[in-house]
CSV table of C-alpha atoms in Angstrom, one decimal:
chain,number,residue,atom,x,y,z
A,1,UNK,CA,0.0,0.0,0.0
A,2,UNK,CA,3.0,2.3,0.8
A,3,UNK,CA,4.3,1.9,-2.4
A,4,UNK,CA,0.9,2.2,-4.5
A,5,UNK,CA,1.0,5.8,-2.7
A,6,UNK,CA,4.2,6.8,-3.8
A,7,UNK,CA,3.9,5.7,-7.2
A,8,UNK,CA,0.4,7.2,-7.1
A,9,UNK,CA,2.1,10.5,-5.8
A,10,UNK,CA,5.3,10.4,-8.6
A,11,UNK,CA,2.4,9.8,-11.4
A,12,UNK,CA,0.6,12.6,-10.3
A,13,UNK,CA,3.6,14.9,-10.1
A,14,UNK,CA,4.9,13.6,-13.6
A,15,UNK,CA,1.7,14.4,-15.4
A,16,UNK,CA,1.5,18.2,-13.6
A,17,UNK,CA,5.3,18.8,-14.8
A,18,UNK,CA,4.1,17.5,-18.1
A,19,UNK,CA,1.3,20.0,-18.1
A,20,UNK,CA,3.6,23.0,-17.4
A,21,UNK,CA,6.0,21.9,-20.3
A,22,UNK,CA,5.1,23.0,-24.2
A,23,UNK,CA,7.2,22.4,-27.1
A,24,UNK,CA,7.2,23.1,-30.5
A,25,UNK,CA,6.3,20.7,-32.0
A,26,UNK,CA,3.0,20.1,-29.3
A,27,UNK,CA,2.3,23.9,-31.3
A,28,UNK,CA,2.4,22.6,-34.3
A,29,UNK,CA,0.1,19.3,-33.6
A,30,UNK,CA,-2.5,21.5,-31.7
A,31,UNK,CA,-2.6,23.5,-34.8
A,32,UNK,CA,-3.3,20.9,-36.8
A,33,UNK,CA,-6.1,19.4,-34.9
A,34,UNK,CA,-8.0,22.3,-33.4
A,35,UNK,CA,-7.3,25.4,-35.8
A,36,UNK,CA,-11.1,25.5,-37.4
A,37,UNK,CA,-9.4,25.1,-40.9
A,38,UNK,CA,-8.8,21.4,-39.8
A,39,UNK,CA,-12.4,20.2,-39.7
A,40,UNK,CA,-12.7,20.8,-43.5
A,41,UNK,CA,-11.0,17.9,-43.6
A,42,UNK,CA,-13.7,15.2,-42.2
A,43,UNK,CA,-16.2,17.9,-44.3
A,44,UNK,CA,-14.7,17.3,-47.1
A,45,UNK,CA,-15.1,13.6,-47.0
A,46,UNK,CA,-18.6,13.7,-46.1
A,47,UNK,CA,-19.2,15.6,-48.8
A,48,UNK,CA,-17.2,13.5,-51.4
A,49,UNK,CA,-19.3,9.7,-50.0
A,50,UNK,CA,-22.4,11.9,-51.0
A,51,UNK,CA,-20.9,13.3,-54.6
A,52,UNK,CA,-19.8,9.4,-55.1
A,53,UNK,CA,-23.6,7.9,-54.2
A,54,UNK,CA,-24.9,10.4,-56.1
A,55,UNK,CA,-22.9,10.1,-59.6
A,56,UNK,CA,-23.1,6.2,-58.8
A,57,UNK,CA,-27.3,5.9,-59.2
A,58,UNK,CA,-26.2,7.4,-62.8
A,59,UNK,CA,-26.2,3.7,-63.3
A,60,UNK,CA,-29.6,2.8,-61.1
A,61,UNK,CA,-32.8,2.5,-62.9
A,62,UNK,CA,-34.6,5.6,-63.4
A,63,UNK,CA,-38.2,5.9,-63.0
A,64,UNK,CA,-40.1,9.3,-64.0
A,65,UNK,CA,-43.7,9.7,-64.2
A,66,UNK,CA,-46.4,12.0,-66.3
A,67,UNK,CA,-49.8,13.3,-66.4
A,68,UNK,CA,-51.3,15.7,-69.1
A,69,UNK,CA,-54.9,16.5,-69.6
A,70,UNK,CA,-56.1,18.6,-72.8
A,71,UNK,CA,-58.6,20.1,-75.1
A,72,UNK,CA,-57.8,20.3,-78.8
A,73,UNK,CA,-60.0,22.2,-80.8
A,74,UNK,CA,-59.6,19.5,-83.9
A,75,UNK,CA,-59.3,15.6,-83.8
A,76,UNK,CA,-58.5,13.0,-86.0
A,77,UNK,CA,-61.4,11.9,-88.3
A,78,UNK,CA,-62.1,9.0,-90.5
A,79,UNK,CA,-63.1,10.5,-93.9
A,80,UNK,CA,-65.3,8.0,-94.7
A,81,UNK,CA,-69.2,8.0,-94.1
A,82,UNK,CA,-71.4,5.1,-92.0
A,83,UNK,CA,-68.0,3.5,-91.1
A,84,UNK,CA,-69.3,3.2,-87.5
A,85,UNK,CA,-66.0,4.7,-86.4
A,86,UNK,CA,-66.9,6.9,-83.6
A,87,UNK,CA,-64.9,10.6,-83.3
A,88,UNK,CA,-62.3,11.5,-80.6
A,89,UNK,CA,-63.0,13.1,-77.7
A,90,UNK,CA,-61.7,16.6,-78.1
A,91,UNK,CA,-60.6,16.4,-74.7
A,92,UNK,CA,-58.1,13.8,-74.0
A,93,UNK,CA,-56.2,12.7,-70.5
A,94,UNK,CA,-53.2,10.3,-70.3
A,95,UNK,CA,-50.9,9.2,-67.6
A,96,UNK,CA,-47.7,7.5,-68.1
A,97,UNK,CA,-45.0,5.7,-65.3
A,98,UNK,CA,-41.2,5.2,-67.7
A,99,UNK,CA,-38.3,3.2,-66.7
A,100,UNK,CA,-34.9,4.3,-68.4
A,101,UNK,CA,-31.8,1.8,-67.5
A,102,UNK,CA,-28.5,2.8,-68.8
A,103,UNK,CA,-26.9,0.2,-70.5
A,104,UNK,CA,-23.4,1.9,-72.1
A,105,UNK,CA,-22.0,5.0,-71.6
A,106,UNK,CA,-18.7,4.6,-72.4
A,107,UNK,CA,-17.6,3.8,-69.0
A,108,UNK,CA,-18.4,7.7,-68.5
A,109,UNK,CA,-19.8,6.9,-64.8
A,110,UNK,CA,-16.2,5.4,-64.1
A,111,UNK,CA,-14.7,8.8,-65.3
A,112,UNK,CA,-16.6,10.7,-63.3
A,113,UNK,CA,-16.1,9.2,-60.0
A,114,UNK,CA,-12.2,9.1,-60.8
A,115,UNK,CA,-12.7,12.7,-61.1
A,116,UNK,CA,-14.5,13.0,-58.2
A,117,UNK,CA,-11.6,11.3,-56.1
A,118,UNK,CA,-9.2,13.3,-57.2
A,119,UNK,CA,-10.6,16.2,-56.6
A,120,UNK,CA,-11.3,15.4,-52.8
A,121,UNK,CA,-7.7,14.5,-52.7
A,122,UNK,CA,-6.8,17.7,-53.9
A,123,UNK,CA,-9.0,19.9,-51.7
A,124,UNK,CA,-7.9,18.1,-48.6
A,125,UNK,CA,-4.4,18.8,-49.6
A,126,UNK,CA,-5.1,22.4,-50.0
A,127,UNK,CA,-6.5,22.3,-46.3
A,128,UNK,CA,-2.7,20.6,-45.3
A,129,UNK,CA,-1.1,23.3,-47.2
A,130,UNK,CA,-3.1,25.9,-45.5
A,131,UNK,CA,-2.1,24.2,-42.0
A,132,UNK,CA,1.3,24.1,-43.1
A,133,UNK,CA,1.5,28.0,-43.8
A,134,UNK,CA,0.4,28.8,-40.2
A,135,UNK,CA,3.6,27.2,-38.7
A,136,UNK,CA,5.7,30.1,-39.6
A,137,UNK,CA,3.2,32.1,-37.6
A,138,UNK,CA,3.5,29.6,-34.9
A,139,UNK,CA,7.5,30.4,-35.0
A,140,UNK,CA,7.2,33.9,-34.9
A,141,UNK,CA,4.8,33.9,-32.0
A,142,UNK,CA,6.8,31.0,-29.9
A,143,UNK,CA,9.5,32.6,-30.1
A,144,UNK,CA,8.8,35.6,-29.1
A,145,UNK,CA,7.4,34.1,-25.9
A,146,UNK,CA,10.5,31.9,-25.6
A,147,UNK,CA,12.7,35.4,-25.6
A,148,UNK,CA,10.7,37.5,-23.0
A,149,UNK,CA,11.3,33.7,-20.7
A,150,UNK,CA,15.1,34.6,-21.2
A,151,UNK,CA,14.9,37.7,-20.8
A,152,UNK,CA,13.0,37.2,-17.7
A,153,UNK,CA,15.4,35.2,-16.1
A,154,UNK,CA,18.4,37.6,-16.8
A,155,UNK,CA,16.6,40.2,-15.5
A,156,UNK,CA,15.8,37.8,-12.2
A,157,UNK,CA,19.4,37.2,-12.0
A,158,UNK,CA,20.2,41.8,-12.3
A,159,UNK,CA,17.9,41.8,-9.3
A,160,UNK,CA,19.4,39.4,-7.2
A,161,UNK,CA,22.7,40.6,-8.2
A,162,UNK,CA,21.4,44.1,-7.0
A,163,UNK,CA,19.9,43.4,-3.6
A,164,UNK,CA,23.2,41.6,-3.1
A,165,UNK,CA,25.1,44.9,-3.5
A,166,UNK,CA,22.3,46.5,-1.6
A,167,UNK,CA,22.7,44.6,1.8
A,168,UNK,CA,26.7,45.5,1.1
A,169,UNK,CA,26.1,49.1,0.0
A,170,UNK,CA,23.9,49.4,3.4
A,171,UNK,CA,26.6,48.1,5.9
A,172,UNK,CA,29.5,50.3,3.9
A,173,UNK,CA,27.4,53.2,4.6
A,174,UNK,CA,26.8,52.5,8.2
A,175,UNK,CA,30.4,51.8,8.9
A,176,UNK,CA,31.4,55.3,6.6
A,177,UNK,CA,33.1,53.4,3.5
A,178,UNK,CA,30.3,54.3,1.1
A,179,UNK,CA,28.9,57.3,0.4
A,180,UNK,CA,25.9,58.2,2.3
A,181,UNK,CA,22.4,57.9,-0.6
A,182,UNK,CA,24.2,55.3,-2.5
A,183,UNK,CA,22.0,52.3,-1.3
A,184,UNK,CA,19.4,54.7,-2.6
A,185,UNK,CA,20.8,54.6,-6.2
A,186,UNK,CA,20.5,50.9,-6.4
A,187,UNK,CA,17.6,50.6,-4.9
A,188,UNK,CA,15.9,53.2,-7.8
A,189,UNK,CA,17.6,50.9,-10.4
A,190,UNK,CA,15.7,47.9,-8.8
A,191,UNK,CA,12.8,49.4,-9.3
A,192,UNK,CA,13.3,49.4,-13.0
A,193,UNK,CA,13.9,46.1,-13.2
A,194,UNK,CA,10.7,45.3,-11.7
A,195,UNK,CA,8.7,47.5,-14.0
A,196,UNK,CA,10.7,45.4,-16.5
A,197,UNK,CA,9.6,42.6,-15.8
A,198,UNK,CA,5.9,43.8,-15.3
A,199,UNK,CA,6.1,45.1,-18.9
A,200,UNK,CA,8.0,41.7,-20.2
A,201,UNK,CA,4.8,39.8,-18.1
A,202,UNK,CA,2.0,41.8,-20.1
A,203,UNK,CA,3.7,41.5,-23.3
A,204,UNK,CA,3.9,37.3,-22.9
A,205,UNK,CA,0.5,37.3,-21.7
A,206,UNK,CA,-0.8,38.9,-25.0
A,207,UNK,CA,1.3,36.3,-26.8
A,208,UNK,CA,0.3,33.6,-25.2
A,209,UNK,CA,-3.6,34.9,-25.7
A,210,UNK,CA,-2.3,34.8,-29.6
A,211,UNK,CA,-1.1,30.9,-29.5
A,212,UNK,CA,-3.6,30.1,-27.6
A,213,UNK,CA,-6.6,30.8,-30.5
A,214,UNK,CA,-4.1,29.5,-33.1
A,215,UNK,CA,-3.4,26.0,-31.3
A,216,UNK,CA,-7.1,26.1,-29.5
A,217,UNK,CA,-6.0,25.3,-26.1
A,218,UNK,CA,-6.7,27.3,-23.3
A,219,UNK,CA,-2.9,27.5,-22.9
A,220,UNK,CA,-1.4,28.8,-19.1
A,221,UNK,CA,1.1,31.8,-19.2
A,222,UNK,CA,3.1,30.1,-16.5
A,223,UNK,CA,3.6,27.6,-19.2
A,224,UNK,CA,7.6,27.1,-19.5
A,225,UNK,CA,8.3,26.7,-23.2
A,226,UNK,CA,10.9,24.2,-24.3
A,227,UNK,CA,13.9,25.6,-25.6
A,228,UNK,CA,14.0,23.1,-28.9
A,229,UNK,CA,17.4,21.7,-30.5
A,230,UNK,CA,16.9,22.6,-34.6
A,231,UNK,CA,19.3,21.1,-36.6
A,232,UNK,CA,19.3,22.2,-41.0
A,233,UNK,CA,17.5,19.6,-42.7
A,234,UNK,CA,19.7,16.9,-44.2
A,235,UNK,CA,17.6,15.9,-47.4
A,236,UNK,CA,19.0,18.5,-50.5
A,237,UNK,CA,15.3,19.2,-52.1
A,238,UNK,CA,12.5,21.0,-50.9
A,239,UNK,CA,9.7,18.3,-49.5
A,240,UNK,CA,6.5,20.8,-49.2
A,241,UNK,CA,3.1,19.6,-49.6
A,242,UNK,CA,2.7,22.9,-51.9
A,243,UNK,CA,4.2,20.7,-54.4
A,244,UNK,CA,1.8,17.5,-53.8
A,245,UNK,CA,-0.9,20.2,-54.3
A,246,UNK,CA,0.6,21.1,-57.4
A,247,UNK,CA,1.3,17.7,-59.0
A,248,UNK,CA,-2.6,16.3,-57.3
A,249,UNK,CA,-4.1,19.8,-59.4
A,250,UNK,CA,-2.1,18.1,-62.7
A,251,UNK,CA,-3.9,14.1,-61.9
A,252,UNK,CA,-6.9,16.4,-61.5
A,253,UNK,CA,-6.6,18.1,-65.0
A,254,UNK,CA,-5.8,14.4,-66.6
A,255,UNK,CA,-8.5,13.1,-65.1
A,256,UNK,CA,-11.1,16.0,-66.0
A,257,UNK,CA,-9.7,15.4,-69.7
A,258,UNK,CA,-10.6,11.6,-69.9
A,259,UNK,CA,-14.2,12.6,-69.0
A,260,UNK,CA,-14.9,14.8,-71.4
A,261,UNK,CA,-13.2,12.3,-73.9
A,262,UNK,CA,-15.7,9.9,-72.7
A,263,UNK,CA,-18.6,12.8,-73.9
A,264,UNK,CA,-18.6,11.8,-77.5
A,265,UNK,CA,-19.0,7.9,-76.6
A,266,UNK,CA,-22.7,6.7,-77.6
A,267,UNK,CA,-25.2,6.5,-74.9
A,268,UNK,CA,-27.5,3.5,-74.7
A,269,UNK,CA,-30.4,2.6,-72.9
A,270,UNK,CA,-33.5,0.7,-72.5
A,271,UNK,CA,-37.0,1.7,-71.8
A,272,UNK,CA,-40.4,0.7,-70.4
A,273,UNK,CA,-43.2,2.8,-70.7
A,274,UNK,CA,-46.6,2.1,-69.3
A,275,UNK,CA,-49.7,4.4,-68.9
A,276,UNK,CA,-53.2,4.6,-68.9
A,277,UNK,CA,-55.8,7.0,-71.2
A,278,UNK,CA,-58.0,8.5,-73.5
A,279,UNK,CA,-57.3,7.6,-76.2
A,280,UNK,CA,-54.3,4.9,-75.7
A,281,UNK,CA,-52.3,3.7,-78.6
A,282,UNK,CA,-54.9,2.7,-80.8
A,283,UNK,CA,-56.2,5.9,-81.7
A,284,UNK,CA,-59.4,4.3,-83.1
A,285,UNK,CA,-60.7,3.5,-80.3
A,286,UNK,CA,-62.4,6.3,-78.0
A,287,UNK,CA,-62.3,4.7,-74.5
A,288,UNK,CA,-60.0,4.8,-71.7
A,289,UNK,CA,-57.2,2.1,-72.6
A,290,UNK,CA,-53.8,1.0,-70.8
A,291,UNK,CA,-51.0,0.3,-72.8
A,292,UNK,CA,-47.0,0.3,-73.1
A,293,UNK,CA,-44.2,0.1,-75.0
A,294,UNK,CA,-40.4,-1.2,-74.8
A,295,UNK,CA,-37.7,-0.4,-76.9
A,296,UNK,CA,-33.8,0.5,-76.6
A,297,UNK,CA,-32.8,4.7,-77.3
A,298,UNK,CA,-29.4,6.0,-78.5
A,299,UNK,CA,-27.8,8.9,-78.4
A,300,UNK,CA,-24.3,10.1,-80.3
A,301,UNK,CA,-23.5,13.9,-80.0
A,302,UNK,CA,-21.9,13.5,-83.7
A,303,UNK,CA,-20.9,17.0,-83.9
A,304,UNK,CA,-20.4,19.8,-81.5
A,305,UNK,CA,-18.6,22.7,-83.2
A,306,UNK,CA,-15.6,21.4,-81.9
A,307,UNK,CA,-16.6,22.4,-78.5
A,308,UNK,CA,-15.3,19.3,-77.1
A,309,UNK,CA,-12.2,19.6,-78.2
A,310,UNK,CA,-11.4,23.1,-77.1
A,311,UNK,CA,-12.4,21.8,-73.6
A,312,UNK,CA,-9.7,19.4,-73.6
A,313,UNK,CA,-7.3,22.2,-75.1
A,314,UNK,CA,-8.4,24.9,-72.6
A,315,UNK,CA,-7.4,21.8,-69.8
A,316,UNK,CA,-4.2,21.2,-71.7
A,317,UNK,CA,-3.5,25.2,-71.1
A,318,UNK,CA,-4.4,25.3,-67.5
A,319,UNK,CA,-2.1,22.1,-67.5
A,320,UNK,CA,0.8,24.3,-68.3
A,321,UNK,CA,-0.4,27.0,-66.0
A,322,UNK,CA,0.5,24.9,-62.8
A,323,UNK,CA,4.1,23.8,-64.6
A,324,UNK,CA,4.7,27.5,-64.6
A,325,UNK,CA,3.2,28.1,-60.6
A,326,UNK,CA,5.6,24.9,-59.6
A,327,UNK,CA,8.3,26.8,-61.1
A,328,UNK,CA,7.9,30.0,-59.6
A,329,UNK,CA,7.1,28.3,-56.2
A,330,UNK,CA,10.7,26.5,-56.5
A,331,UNK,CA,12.5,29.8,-57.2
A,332,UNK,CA,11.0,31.8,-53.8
A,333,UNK,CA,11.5,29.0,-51.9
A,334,UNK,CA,15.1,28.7,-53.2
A,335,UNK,CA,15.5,32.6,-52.4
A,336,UNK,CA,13.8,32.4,-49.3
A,337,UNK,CA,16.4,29.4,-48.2
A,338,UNK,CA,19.3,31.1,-49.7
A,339,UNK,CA,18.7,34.3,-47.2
A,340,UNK,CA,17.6,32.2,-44.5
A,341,UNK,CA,21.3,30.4,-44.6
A,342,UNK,CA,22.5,34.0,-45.0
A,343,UNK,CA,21.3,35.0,-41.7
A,344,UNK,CA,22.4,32.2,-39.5
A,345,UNK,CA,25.8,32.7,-40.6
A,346,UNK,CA,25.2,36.1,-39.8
A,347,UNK,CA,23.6,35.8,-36.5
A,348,UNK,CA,26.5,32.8,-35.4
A,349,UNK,CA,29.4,35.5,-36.3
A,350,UNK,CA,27.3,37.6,-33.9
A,351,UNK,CA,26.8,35.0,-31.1
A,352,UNK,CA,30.6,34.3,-30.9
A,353,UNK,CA,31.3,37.8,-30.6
A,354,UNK,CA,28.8,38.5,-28.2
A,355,UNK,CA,30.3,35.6,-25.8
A,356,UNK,CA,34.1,37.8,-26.3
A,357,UNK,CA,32.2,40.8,-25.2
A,358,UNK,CA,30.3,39.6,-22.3
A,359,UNK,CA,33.0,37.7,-21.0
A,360,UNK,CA,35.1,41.1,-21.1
A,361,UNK,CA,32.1,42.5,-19.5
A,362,UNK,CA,31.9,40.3,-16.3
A,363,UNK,CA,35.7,41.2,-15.9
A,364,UNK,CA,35.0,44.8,-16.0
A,365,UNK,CA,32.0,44.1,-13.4
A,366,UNK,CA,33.9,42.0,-11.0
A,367,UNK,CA,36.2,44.7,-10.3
A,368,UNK,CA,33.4,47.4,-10.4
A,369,UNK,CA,31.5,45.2,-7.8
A,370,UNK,CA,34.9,45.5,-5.3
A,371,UNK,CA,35.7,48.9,-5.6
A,372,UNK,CA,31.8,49.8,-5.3
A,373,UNK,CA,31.9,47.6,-1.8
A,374,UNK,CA,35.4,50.0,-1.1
A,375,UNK,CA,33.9,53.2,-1.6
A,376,UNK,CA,36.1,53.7,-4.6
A,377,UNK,CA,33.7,54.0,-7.0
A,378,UNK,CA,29.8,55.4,-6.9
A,379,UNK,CA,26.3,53.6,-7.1
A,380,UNK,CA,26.1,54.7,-10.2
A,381,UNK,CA,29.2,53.9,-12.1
A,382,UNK,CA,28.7,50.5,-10.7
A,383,UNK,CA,24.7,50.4,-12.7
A,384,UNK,CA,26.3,51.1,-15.8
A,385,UNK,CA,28.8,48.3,-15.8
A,386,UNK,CA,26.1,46.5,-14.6
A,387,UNK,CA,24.0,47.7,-17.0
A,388,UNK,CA,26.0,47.3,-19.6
A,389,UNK,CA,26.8,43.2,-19.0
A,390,UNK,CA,23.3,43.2,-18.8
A,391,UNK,CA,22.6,44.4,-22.5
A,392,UNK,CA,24.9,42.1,-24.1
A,393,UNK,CA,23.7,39.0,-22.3
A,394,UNK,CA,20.1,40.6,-23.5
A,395,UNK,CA,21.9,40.4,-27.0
A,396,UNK,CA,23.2,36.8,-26.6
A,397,UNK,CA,19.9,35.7,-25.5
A,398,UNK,CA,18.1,37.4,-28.4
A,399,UNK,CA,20.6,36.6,-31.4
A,400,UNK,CA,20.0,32.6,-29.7
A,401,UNK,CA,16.5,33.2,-30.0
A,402,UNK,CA,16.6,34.3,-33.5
A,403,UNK,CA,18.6,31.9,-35.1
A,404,UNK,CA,17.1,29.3,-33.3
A,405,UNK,CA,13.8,31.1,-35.2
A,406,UNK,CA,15.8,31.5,-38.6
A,407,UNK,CA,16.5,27.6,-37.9
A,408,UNK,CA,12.8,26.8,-37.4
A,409,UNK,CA,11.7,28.6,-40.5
A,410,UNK,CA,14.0,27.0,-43.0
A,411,UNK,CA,13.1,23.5,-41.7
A,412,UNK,CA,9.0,25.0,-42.7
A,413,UNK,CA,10.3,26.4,-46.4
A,414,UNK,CA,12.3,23.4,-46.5
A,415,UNK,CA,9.4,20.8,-45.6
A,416,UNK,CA,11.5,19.3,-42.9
């Protein structure tokens, strides 16, 4: 029983960690199941099984039915007197129930629901490109967030680093070693590091309001992002579901251009008519009759002003159309990636200077922090060293945070 407790109690504490960690990649999958966009997906199939059943009864019996009743101001007469043939009715009423069954259609039903397929697949993957697009968005905002958590801490550390000096300023006054107000100094310059952080609080809060409504999750702002290890993708071409679209809009085309091939097949079918009036089919005989026929009806659109044919031509065209959208696509993304490897050459020169600087910097402060603790130096001068290592450890922090956001957006324009 002991143990059930503690493992009870380890459980518990693992899942509430787990809860108050968020990475990336956890952005990028709550994206893709609770941005509104995704439910197009399930839509979209719901609407194809009904465009499928519907093109399939093409090849279902189909059973119409008819009424007229008129009044004809002349009938048909028998010319010829004391034949005992008795006149129409100039008003006449008929009813009639046909049957049509498709027999050939040049496999036309088959064409169609091909083309119906293809086009499902090609609007879903328009969704998944849409998806895609919002990761960059997803970068920009995570970030962001991910900065304002470093720059938190450094400006936790300042502030400890300042009440420090405080309690040191404080006893050098009181035994006459440091000027008298200088505690005061310090203690002004904590204060601004407290509105800092205020502002830096508000500013993730906002952000975090922003993810939140693009990953739909109620997400926490004490949330501690993970710092992710991005690595250039190792595969030389570009892998983006832009392209899928782009070849699945191509299968689309081909398959649109076998169905209207399969327009100027023959069309046969059979037919059974029955119905019931005045008069029926003997037209002699002026009583209400049933009757019905049965026969076989085909159709051939032999000419059409060539208006088939410029279809397929016009398909041909828009064929070409998404070669020339592919290549265009190719060439900004190969720009796009040829800047992005641009700046995180850039920003890594930068990093490695910033690490010379700051480690200058923490020299310089180490000495300012003695002779501040002396009385050799004033509040003051101290804050700007201070100060000072504090900006370029800002700096670090942000060109980290920035390549590490040029790094995510390549592995997107990639298709990593």
């Amino acid at each position: 029983m002991k143990y059930s407790v503690i493992y009870i109690t380890l459980l518990l504490s693992f899942s509430a960690f787990a809860q108050e960690q968020l990475s990336l990649e956890d952005c990028y999958q709550l994206v893709d199941k609770n941005y509104p966009l995704a439910k197009q997906q399930s839509l979209l199939e719901n609407q194809n099984a009904y465009d499928l059943e519907a093109i399939k009864t093409q090849a279902l019996p189909q059973l119409s039915l008819a009424a007229q009743a008129t009044y004809q101001s002349e009938v048909t007469q028998v010319p010829i007197p004391n034949m005992g043939i008795e006149p129409l009715n100039k008003d006449q009423y008929r009813a009639t129930a046909t049957i049509n069954q498709l027999i050939y259609n040049g496999n036309r039903i088959e064409a169609s629901l091909n083309a119906q397929k293809t086009n499902l697949k090609t609007q879903q993957k328009q969704v998944e490109v849409s998806l895609y697009q919002l990761k960059k968005q997803v970068n920009q905002i995570y970030f962001s967030i991910l900065l304002l958590q470093e720059k938190n801490a450094l400006l936790e550390a300042k502030q400890e680093q300042l009440t420090t000096r405080i309690k040191e300023v404080k006893s050098g006054i009181e035994y006459g070693t440091v000027l008298p107000a200088s505690d005061k100094v310090l203690e002004a310059e904590l204060i601004k590091i407290q509105q800092q952080l205020l502002d830096n609080n508000y500013n993730k809060n906002s952000l975090f309001e922003t993810l939140s409504l693009l990953t739909g999750s109620d997400l926490n702002p004490k949330i501690s992002l993970e710092n992710p290890e991005l690595t250039a993708p190792l595969q030389a071409g570009i892998s983006r579901p832009e392209l899928e679209l782009f070849q699945l809009k191509k299968e689309q085309i081909q398959a649109n251009e076998q169905l209207l091939s399969k327009n100027n097949y023959p069309k046969l079918s059979g037919f059974a008519t029955g119905g019931y009036g005045n008069p029926g089919l003997n037209m002699l005989d002026n009583s209400f009759q049933g009757f019905y026929t049965v026969g076989l009806q085909l159709n051939w659109k032999v000419f059409d002003w060539n208006s088939n044919k410029k279809e397929r031509q016009s398909l041909l065209v828009k064929n070409d159309i998404i070669d020339t959208e592919t290549e265009v696509f190719n060439l900004k993304t190969n720009m796009e990636l040829r800047q992005q490897e641009s700046d995180m050459q850039k920003i890594n020169e930068l990093i490695a200077t910033d690490n010379q600087i700051i480690k200058l910097r923490q020299g310089v402060l180490k000495a300012a922090e003695s002779q501040l603790k002396n009385g050799v130096i004033t509040a003051s001068a101290y804050i700007t060293e201070l100060t000072n290592l504090f900006e370029d450890e800002t700096n670090l922090k942000t060109h980290t945070i920035q390549l590490l956001l040029v790094k995510a957006n390549y592995n997107i324009t990639k298709g990593q």
